[in-house]
Structure formats: C-alpha cells, structure tokens
Coordinates of N, CA, C and O in Angstrom, one line a residue:
M260 N 0.9 -1.2 0.0 CA 0.0 0.0 0.0 C 0.9 1.2 0.0 O 1.8 1.4 0.8
S261 N 0.6 2.2 -0.9 CA 1.4 3.4 -1.0 C 1.1 4.3 0.2 O 0.1 4.1 0.9
E262 N 1.9 5.3 0.4 CA 1.6 6.3 1.5 C 0.3 7.0 1.3 O -0.5 7.2 2.2
A263 N 0.0 7.3 0.0 CA -1.3 8.0 -0.3 C -2.5 7.1 0.0 O -3.5 7.5 0.6
E264 N -2.4 5.8 -0.3 CA -3.4 4.8 -0.1 C -3.6 4.7 1.4 O -4.7 4.6 2.0
A265 N -2.5 4.6 2.2 CA -2.6 4.5 3.6 C -3.2 5.7 4.3 O -4.1 5.6 5.2
A266 N -2.9 6.9 3.8 CA -3.5 8.1 4.3 C -5.0 8.1 4.0 O -5.8 8.5 4.9
T267 N -5.4 7.6 2.8 CA -6.9 7.6 2.5 C -7.6 6.6 3.4 O -8.7 6.9 4.0
A268 N -7.0 5.4 3.7 CA -7.6 4.4 4.6 C -7.7 5.0 6.0 O -8.8 4.8 6.6
V269 N -6.7 5.6 6.5 CA -6.8 6.2 7.8 C -7.8 7.3 7.9 O -8.5 7.5 8.8
N270 N -7.9 8.1 6.8 CA -8.8 9.2 6.7 C -10.3 8.7 6.8 O -11.1 9.2 7.5
V271 N -10.6 7.6 6.1 CA -12.0 7.0 6.2 C -12.3 6.6 7.6 O -13.3 6.9 8.1
A272 N -11.4 5.8 8.1 CA -11.6 5.3 9.5 C -11.6 6.5 10.5 O -12.5 6.6 11.4
G273 N -10.7 7.4 10.3 CA -10.7 8.6 11.2 C -11.9 9.5 11.1 O -12.3 10.0 12.1
K274 N -12.4 9.6 9.9 CA -13.7 10.4 9.7 C -14.8 9.9 10.5 O -15.7 10.6 11.0
L275 N -14.8 8.5 10.7 CA -15.8 7.9 11.5 C -15.5 7.7 12.9 O -16.2 7.2 13.7
G276 N -14.3 8.2 13.3 CA -13.9 8.1 14.7 C -13.2 6.8 15.1 O -13.1 6.5 16.3
F277 N -12.9 6.0 14.1 CA -12.2 4.7 14.4 C -10.7 4.8 14.2 O -10.2 5.6 13.5
K278 N -10.0 3.9 14.9 CA -8.6 3.8 14.8 C -8.2 2.4 14.6 O -9.0 1.5 14.8
K279 N -6.9 2.2 14.2 CA -6.4 0.9 14.1 C -6.6 0.0 15.3 O -6.4 0.5 16.4
G280 N -7.1 -1.2 15.2 CA -7.4 -2.1 16.3 C -8.8 -2.1 16.8 O -9.2 -2.9 17.5
D281 N -9.6 -1.0 16.4 CA -11.0 -1.0 16.8 C -11.8 -2.2 16.1 O -11.5 -2.5 14.9
L282 N -12.8 -2.7 16.8 CA -13.7 -3.7 16.2 C -14.9 -3.0 15.7 O -15.6 -2.3 16.4
V283 N -15.3 -3.3 14.4 CA -16.5 -2.7 13.8 C -17.3 -3.8 13.2 O -16.7 -4.6 12.4
Q284 N -18.6 -3.8 13.5 CA -19.5 -4.8 12.9 C -20.3 -4.2 11.8 O -20.7 -3.0 11.9
E285 N -20.5 -4.9 10.7 CA -21.2 -4.4 9.6 C -22.5 -5.2 9.5 O -22.6 -6.4 9.5
L286 N -23.6 -4.4 9.4 CA -25.0 -4.9 9.3 C -25.6 -4.4 8.0 O -25.2 -3.3 7.6
G287 N -26.5 -5.1 7.4 CA -27.2 -4.7 6.2 C -26.4 -4.8 4.9 O -26.7 -4.2 3.9
Y288 N -25.3 -5.6 4.9 CA -24.5 -5.8 3.8 C -25.3 -6.4 2.6 O -26.1 -7.3 2.8
D289 N -25.1 -5.8 1.4 CA -25.7 -6.4 0.2 C -24.8 -6.0 -1.0 O -23.8 -5.4 -0.8
D290 N -25.2 -6.4 -2.1 CA -24.3 -6.2 -3.3 C -24.3 -4.7 -3.8 O -23.5 -4.4 -4.7
D291 N -25.0 -3.8 -3.1 CA -25.0 -2.4 -3.5 C -24.1 -1.6 -2.6 O -24.1 -0.3 -2.7
V292 N -23.5 -2.2 -1.6 CA -22.7 -1.4 -0.7 C -21.5 -0.8 -1.4 O -21.1 -1.2 -2.5
D293 N -20.8 0.2 -0.9 CA -19.6 0.8 -1.5 C -18.4 0.0 -1.1 O -17.9 0.1 0.1
F294 N -17.9 -0.8 -2.0 CA -16.8 -1.7 -1.7 C -15.5 -0.9 -1.5 O -14.7 -1.3 -0.7
E295 N -15.3 0.2 -2.2 CA -14.1 1.0 -2.0 C -14.1 1.6 -0.6 O -13.1 1.5 0.1
F296 N -15.2 2.1 -0.1 CA -15.4 2.6 1.3 C -15.0 1.4 2.3 O -14.3 1.7 3.2
R297 N -15.6 0.2 2.1 CA -15.3 -0.9 3.0 C -13.8 -1.2 3.0 O -13.3 -1.4 4.1
E298 N -13.2 -1.3 1.9 CA -11.8 -1.6 1.8 C -10.9 -0.6 2.6 O -10.0 -0.9 3.3
E299 N -11.3 0.7 2.3 CA -10.5 1.8 3.0 C -10.8 1.7 4.5 O -9.8 2.0 5.3
L300 N -12.0 1.4 4.9 CA -12.3 1.3 6.4 C -11.5 0.2 7.0 O -10.8 0.3 8.0
E301 N -11.5 -1.0 6.3 CA -10.8 -2.1 6.8 C -9.3 -1.9 6.9 O -8.6 -2.3 7.8
D302 N -8.7 -1.2 5.9 CA -7.3 -0.8 5.9 C -7.0 0.1 7.1 O -6.0 -0.1 7.8
G303 N -7.9 1.0 7.4 CA -7.7 1.9 8.5 C -7.8 1.2 9.9 O -7.2 1.6 10.8
L304 N -8.7 0.2 9.9 CA -8.8 -0.6 11.1 C -7.7 -1.6 11.3 O -7.5 -2.0 12.5
G305 N -7.1 -2.0 10.2 CA -6.1 -3.0 10.3 C -6.7 -4.4 10.4 O -6.0 -5.4 10.6
S306 N -8.0 -4.5 10.1 CA -8.6 -5.9 10.2 C -10.0 -5.8 9.4 O -10.4 -4.7 9.1
E307 N -10.5 -6.9 9.1 CA -11.8 -6.9 8.4 C -12.9 -6.5 9.4 O -12.8 -6.7 10.6
V308 N -14.0 -6.0 8.8 CA -15.2 -5.7 9.7 C -15.8 -7.0 10.0 O -15.7 -8.0 9.3
L309 N -16.5 -7.0 11.2 CA -17.2 -8.2 11.6 C -18.5 -8.3 10.9 O -19.1 -7.3 10.6
T310 N -19.0 -9.6 10.8 CA -20.3 -9.8 10.2 C -21.5 -9.8 11.2 O -21.2 -9.8 12.4
E311 N -22.7 -9.9 10.7 CA -23.9 -10.0 11.5 C -23.8 -11.2 12.4 O -24.4 -11.2 13.5
D312 N -23.1 -12.3 12.1 CA -23.0 -13.5 12.9 C -22.0 -13.4 14.0 O -22.1 -14.2 14.9
D313 N -21.1 -12.5 14.0 CA -20.1 -12.3 15.0 C -20.7 -11.8 16.3 O -21.6 -11.0 16.3
Q314 N -20.2 -12.3 17.5 CA -20.8 -12.0 18.8 C -19.9 -11.1 19.6 O -20.2 -10.9 20.8
D315 N -18.8 -10.7 19.1 CA -17.9 -9.8 19.9 C -18.5 -8.5 20.3 O -19.4 -8.0 19.6
V316 N -18.0 -8.0 21.4 CA -18.4 -6.6 21.7 C -17.6 -5.7 20.8 O -16.4 -5.8 20.7
V317 N -18.2 -4.7 20.2 CA -17.6 -3.9 19.2 C -17.5 -2.4 19.6 O -18.3 -2.0 20.4
D318 N -16.6 -1.7 19.0 CA -16.4 -0.3 19.2 C -17.4 0.5 18.3 O -17.7 1.7 18.6
G319 N -17.9 -0.1 17.2 CA -18.8 0.6 16.3 C -19.5 -0.3 15.4 O -19.1 -1.5 15.2
V320 N -20.6 0.2 14.9 CA -21.4 -0.6 13.9 C -21.6 0.3 12.7 O -21.9 1.5 12.8
I321 N -21.5 -0.4 11.5 CA -21.8 0.3 10.3 C -23.1 -0.4 9.8 O -23.1 -1.6 9.6
L322 N -24.1 0.3 9.7 CA -25.4 -0.2 9.3 C -25.8 0.4 7.9 O -26.1 1.6 7.8
W323 N -25.8 -0.5 6.9 CA -26.2 -0.1 5.6 C -27.8 -0.2 5.6 O -28.3 -1.2 5.9
W324 N -28.5 0.9 5.2 CA -29.9 0.9 5.3 C -30.5 1.6 4.1 O -30.1 2.6 3.6
R325 N -31.5 0.9 3.5 CA -32.3 1.4 2.3 C -33.7 1.5 2.6 O -34.2 0.7 3.4
S326 N -34.5 2.4 2.0 CA -35.9 2.4 2.1 C -36.4 1.0 1.6 O -35.8 0.4 0.7
G327 N -37.3 0.4 2.3 CA -37.8 -0.9 1.9 C -37.1 -2.0 2.6 O -37.4 -3.2 2.4
D328 N -36.1 -1.7 3.5 CA -35.3 -2.8 4.2 C -36.1 -3.3 5.4 O -35.7 -4.3 6.0
G329 N -37.2 -2.7 5.7 CA -38.0 -3.1 6.9 C -38.1 -2.0 7.9 O -38.3 -0.8 7.5
D330 N -38.1 -2.3 9.2 CA -38.4 -1.3 10.2 C -37.0 -0.8 10.7 O -36.2 -1.5 11.3
L331 N -36.8 0.5 10.5 CA -35.5 1.1 10.9 C -35.3 1.1 12.4 O -34.2 0.8 12.9
V332 N -36.3 1.3 13.2 CA -36.2 1.2 14.6 C -35.7 -0.2 15.1 O -34.7 -0.3 15.8
D333 N -36.3 -1.2 14.5 CA -35.8 -2.6 14.9 C -34.4 -2.8 14.5 O -33.6 -3.4 15.2
A334 N -34.0 -2.3 13.3 CA -32.6 -2.5 12.9 C -31.6 -1.7 13.8 O -30.6 -2.2 14.1
L335 N -32.0 -0.5 14.2 CA -31.1 0.2 15.1 C -31.0 -0.4 16.5 O -29.9 -0.5 17.0
V336 N -32.1 -1.0 17.0 CA -32.1 -1.7 18.3 C -31.2 -2.9 18.1 O -30.4 -3.2 19.0
D337 N -31.3 -3.6 17.0 CA -30.5 -4.8 16.8 C -29.0 -4.4 16.7 O -28.1 -5.1 17.1
A338 N -28.7 -3.2 16.1 CA -27.3 -2.7 16.0 C -26.7 -2.5 17.4 O -25.5 -2.6 17.5
L339 N -27.5 -2.3 18.4 CA -27.0 -2.0 19.7 C -26.6 -3.3 20.5 O -25.9 -3.2 21.5
T340 N -27.0 -4.4 20.0 CA -26.8 -5.7 20.6 C -25.3 -6.0 21.0 O -25.0 -6.4 22.1
S341 N -24.4 -5.7 20.0 CA -23.0 -6.0 20.2 C -22.2 -4.8 20.6 O -21.0 -4.9 20.8
L342 N -22.8 -3.6 20.6 CA -22.1 -2.4 20.8 C -21.6 -2.2 22.2 O -22.4 -2.3 23.2
G343 N -20.3 -1.9 22.4 CA -19.8 -1.7 23.7 C -20.1 -0.3 24.2 O -20.6 0.6 23.5
A344 N -19.8 -0.1 25.5 CA -20.0 1.2 26.1 C -19.2 2.3 25.3 O -18.1 2.1 25.0
G345 N -19.9 3.4 25.0 CA -19.2 4.5 24.3 C -19.1 4.2 22.8 O -18.6 5.0 22.1
G346 N -19.7 3.1 22.3 CA -19.6 2.8 20.9 C -20.6 3.7 20.1 O -21.4 4.4 20.6
V347 N -20.4 3.6 18.8 CA -21.2 4.5 17.9 C -21.7 3.6 16.8 O -21.1 2.7 16.3
V348 N -22.9 4.0 16.3 CA -23.6 3.4 15.1 C -23.5 4.4 14.0 O -23.9 5.6 14.1
W349 N -22.9 4.0 12.9 CA -22.9 4.8 11.7 C -24.0 4.2 10.7 O -23.8 3.1 10.3
L350 N -25.0 5.0 10.5 CA -26.1 4.6 9.6 C -25.8 5.1 8.2 O -25.7 6.3 8.0
L351 N -25.6 4.2 7.3 CA -25.3 4.6 5.9 C -26.5 4.4 5.0 O -27.1 3.3 5.0
T352 N -27.0 5.5 4.4 CA -28.2 5.4 3.6 C -27.9 6.0 2.2 O -27.0 6.9 2.1
P353 N -28.5 5.5 1.2 CA -28.3 6.1 -0.2 C -28.6 7.6 -0.2 O -29.5 8.0 0.4
K354 N -27.7 8.3 -0.9 CA -27.9 9.7 -1.1 C -29.2 10.0 -1.9 O -29.7 9.2 -2.6
S355 N -29.7 11.2 -1.7 CA -30.9 11.7 -2.4 C -30.8 11.4 -3.9 O -29.7 11.7 -4.5
G356 N -31.8 10.9 -4.5 CA -31.9 10.6 -5.9 C -31.4 9.2 -6.3 O -31.5 8.8 -7.4
R357 N -30.8 8.5 -5.3 CA -30.3 7.1 -5.5 C -31.4 6.2 -5.1 O -32.2 6.4 -4.3
P358 N -31.4 5.0 -5.8 CA -32.4 3.9 -5.3 C -32.2 3.6 -3.9 O -31.1 3.5 -3.4
G359 N -33.4 3.5 -3.2 CA -33.3 3.2 -1.7 C -33.1 4.4 -0.8 O -33.0 4.2 0.4
Y360 N -33.2 5.6 -1.4 CA -33.0 6.8 -0.6 C -33.9 6.8 0.7 O -35.1 6.5 0.6
V361 N -33.3 7.2 1.8 CA -34.1 7.3 3.1 C -34.1 8.8 3.5 O -33.0 9.3 3.7
P362 N -35.2 9.4 3.6 CA -35.3 10.8 4.0 C -34.7 11.0 5.4 O -34.9 10.2 6.3
P363 N -33.9 12.1 5.6 CA -33.4 12.3 6.9 C -34.4 12.3 8.0 O -34.2 11.9 9.2
A364 N -35.6 12.8 7.7 CA -36.7 12.8 8.7 C -37.0 11.4 9.2 O -37.3 11.2 10.4
D365 N -36.9 10.4 8.4 CA -37.1 9.0 8.8 C -36.1 8.6 9.9 O -36.4 7.9 10.9
V366 N -34.8 9.0 9.7 CA -33.8 8.7 10.6 C -34.0 9.5 11.9 O -33.9 8.9 13.0
Q367 N -34.4 10.7 11.8 CA -34.6 11.6 13.0 C -35.8 11.0 13.8 O -35.8 11.2 15.0
E368 N -36.7 10.4 13.2 CA -37.9 9.8 13.9 C -37.5 8.5 14.5 O -37.9 8.2 15.6
A369 N -36.8 7.7 13.8 CA -36.5 6.3 14.3 C -35.4 6.3 15.4 O -35.5 5.5 16.4
A370 N -34.4 7.2 15.3 CA -33.3 7.1 16.3 C -33.7 7.3 17.7 O -33.3 6.4 18.6
P371 N -34.5 8.3 18.1 CA -34.9 8.4 19.5 C -35.7 7.2 20.0 O -35.6 6.8 21.2
T372 N -36.5 6.6 19.2 CA -37.3 5.5 19.6 C -36.4 4.3 19.9 O -36.7 3.5 20.8
A373 N -35.3 4.2 19.2 CA -34.3 3.1 19.5 C -33.3 3.5 20.6 O -32.4 2.7 20.9
G374 N -33.5 4.7 21.2 CA -32.6 5.1 22.3 C -31.3 5.8 21.8 O -30.3 5.8 22.5
L375 N -31.4 6.3 20.5 CA -30.2 6.9 19.9 C -30.4 8.3 19.6 O -31.6 8.8 19.5
H376 N -29.3 9.0 19.4 CA -29.4 10.5 19.1 C -28.4 10.7 17.9 O -27.3 10.3 18.0
S377 N -28.9 11.4 16.9 CA -28.0 11.8 15.8 C -27.1 12.9 16.2 O -27.6 14.0 16.7
T378 N -25.8 12.8 16.0 CA -24.9 13.8 16.4 C -24.2 14.5 15.2 O -23.8 15.7 15.3
S379 N -24.0 13.8 14.1 CA -23.3 14.4 13.0 C -23.5 13.5 11.7 O -24.0 12.4 11.8
S380 N -22.9 14.0 10.6 CA -22.9 13.2 9.4 C -21.5 13.4 8.8 O -20.8 14.3 9.2
A381 N -21.2 12.5 7.9 CA -19.9 12.5 7.3 C -20.0 12.1 5.8 O -20.8 11.2 5.5
G382 N -19.2 12.8 5.0 CA -19.2 12.4 3.6 C -18.2 11.3 3.4 O -17.0 11.6 3.5
V383 N -18.6 10.1 3.2 CA -17.7 9.0 3.1 C -17.8 8.2 1.8 O -16.9 7.4 1.5
S384 N -18.8 8.6 0.9 CA -19.0 7.8 -0.3 C -19.7 8.7 -1.3 O -20.5 9.5 -0.9
R385 N -19.5 8.4 -2.6 CA -20.3 9.1 -3.6 C -21.7 8.8 -3.6 O -22.6 9.6 -3.9
E386 N -22.1 7.5 -3.2 CA -23.4 7.0 -3.3 C -24.2 7.0 -1.9 O -25.4 6.9 -1.9
W387 N -23.4 7.0 -0.8 CA -24.0 6.8 0.5 C -23.7 8.0 1.4 O -22.6 8.5 1.5
S388 N -24.7 8.3 2.2 CA -24.6 9.3 3.3 C -24.4 8.5 4.6 O -25.0 7.5 4.8
A389 N -23.6 9.1 5.5 CA -23.4 8.5 6.8 C -23.8 9.4 8.0 O -23.5 10.6 8.0
T390 N -24.6 8.9 8.9 CA -25.1 9.6 10.0 C -24.7 8.9 11.3 O -24.8 7.7 11.4
R391 N -24.0 9.7 12.2 CA -23.5 9.2 13.4 C -24.6 9.2 14.5 O -25.2 10.2 14.8
L392 N -24.8 8.0 15.1 CA -25.8 7.8 16.1 C -25.2 7.3 17.4 O -24.4 6.3 17.3
V393 N -25.5 7.9 18.5 CA -24.9 7.5 19.8 C -26.1 7.3 20.8 O -27.2 7.8 20.6
S394 N -25.8 6.5 21.8 CA -26.8 6.3 22.8 C -27.1 7.6 23.5 O -26.2 8.4 23.7
R395 N -28.3 7.8 23.8 CA -28.7 9.1 24.5 C -28.0 9.3 25.8 O -27.8 10.4 26.2
R396 N -27.6 8.2 26.4 CA -26.9 8.3 27.7 C -25.4 8.6 27.5 O -24.7 9.0 28.4
K397 N -24.9 8.5 26.3 CA -23.4 8.6 26.1 C -23.1 9.8 25.1 O -22.2 9.7 24.4
Q398 N -23.9 10.8 25.1 CA -23.7 11.9 24.2 C -22.4 12.6 24.6 O -21.7 13.2 23.9

C-alpha cells in the first residue's frame, strides 16, 4: 500500500472516529454497498469488519440501510446488541436521488425510539450518506 493509499484508509476510519485495532461490525451488507469505502475502512482498522453473525463486543457498527429494508427502529435496536459502552452506530443510507433513498426525517424519527441520538454526518462515499448515532446516555 502506498503512503497515499494508507492516508486515505486512515482518513476514512478517522472520519468515522475509528482507529487501528477497533472492532467494527457491519450490518445490512448487500451487493449495493460501497466496496471501496469498505476496503478503506478495513485498511484503517487493520482488520476486516465483523459480520452479523459475530458476537464480539464492538467499538462501532456500520449499518447499511435502504428504504424498503424493513423497520428502521428494529434495525437500530439490533445494531446495539454487540455495541460496547461508548460505541457508535454509523447509519449509511443512499444519497438523495439514488435507489433506496431514506429521507433524513425518517432517521430523526427512528433514532430516539431506538434510544439513539443523531450527532453528525460525514461524507464517506459518492453514493452513501453516513449519520453518526450514539446512545442518548453517552452523548
């Protein structure tokens, strides 16, 4: 990996508040996810993201979500199952105009019901928006 590639990988992980050695679980994986984003995240973490089947306590969760995927509140509650104290959920939704677009109002409505609070967003992909969600107790 070149220095530029390493900087990009660290930048993606860093934008999300992750560092080398953090454990991150990925939920909602499908063939439409941003594979370049995933690779850069894993490079920044120094390991692969964990799958839905892994039971480890994690530092963060990446949840890919599209309209039509079901109940967002249920998915957010499920995302908290493996999340350690102080952990963060990054909700990735297709950007406006893309198939599966989720209006921000839907996220703002679902998050408090799941016990989460939206704190920020990050530009991490051309096709996907990322919203940072934390436990209301750990703002």
